[in-house]
Amino acid sequence: MAKLTSDVLRSYLADMPAGHIFDLPYAQFGGLFPPGEPDPFARAALRAFANECGCDLIQIVAEERYELRKRT
């Protein structure tokens, strides 16, 4: 499997239809925004990235993942 980069994710999110969700596990989050969980600066960077891409960010703590949901 190819490594997920911010450019690849940005491209995928740009092409994603409104209302669709991209699941971002904590492990991938840490690779994109080191050091990942539980760093508040990494979370802030992810939140800004999601907003730039037109997505809402939802953290699912129990499943150790984030959802990037494309705004309608």
XYZ file of C-alpha atoms in Angstrom:
72
model
C 0.000 0.000 0.000
C 1.315 3.446 -0.919
C 1.992 5.920 1.855
C -0.732 8.518 2.294
C 0.616 12.034 1.799
C -1.141 15.331 2.380
C -1.129 15.997 -1.396
C -2.765 12.628 -2.116
C -5.345 13.171 0.629
C -6.060 16.727 -0.558
C -6.632 15.437 -4.101
C -8.896 12.643 -2.892
C -10.947 15.014 -0.731
C -11.299 17.485 -3.614
C -12.811 14.747 -5.791
C -15.028 13.330 -3.042
C -18.771 14.046 -3.379
C -20.563 16.122 -0.749
C -21.648 14.103 2.265
C -19.031 11.382 1.792
C -16.609 10.420 4.558
C -12.901 9.656 4.513
C -11.797 7.577 7.516
C -8.383 8.558 8.854
C -7.045 6.107 11.460
C -4.784 7.512 14.166
C -1.773 5.706 12.633
C -2.220 7.544 9.313
C -2.973 10.789 11.134
C 0.364 10.495 12.940
C 2.150 9.980 9.632
C 0.556 13.066 8.100
C 0.710 15.322 11.150
C 3.471 14.121 13.490
C 3.463 13.195 16.248
C -0.282 12.476 15.945
C -2.469 11.680 18.921
C -2.662 13.103 21.533
C -0.733 16.199 20.373
C -2.995 19.300 20.317
C -0.885 20.991 17.624
C -1.201 17.969 15.334
C -4.969 18.017 15.891
C -5.090 21.747 15.107
C -3.126 21.158 11.889
C -5.543 18.388 10.869
C -8.536 20.586 11.658
C -7.127 23.433 9.513
C -6.332 20.980 6.691
C -9.861 19.541 6.790
C -11.360 23.027 6.723
C -9.200 24.015 3.720
C -10.471 20.906 1.932
C -14.114 21.722 2.661
C -14.550 18.990 5.262
C -15.864 18.788 8.796
C -13.645 16.858 11.190
C -15.117 14.361 13.635
C -13.001 12.416 16.116
C -14.166 8.883 16.946
C -12.107 8.183 20.068
C -13.477 4.681 20.706
C -12.384 3.600 17.210
C -9.132 5.619 17.203
C -9.912 7.456 13.992
C -11.075 10.707 12.487
C -13.780 11.244 9.902
C -13.330 13.932 7.291
C -16.849 14.574 6.045
C -17.207 16.617 2.841
C -19.543 19.553 3.379
C -22.659 19.805 1.273
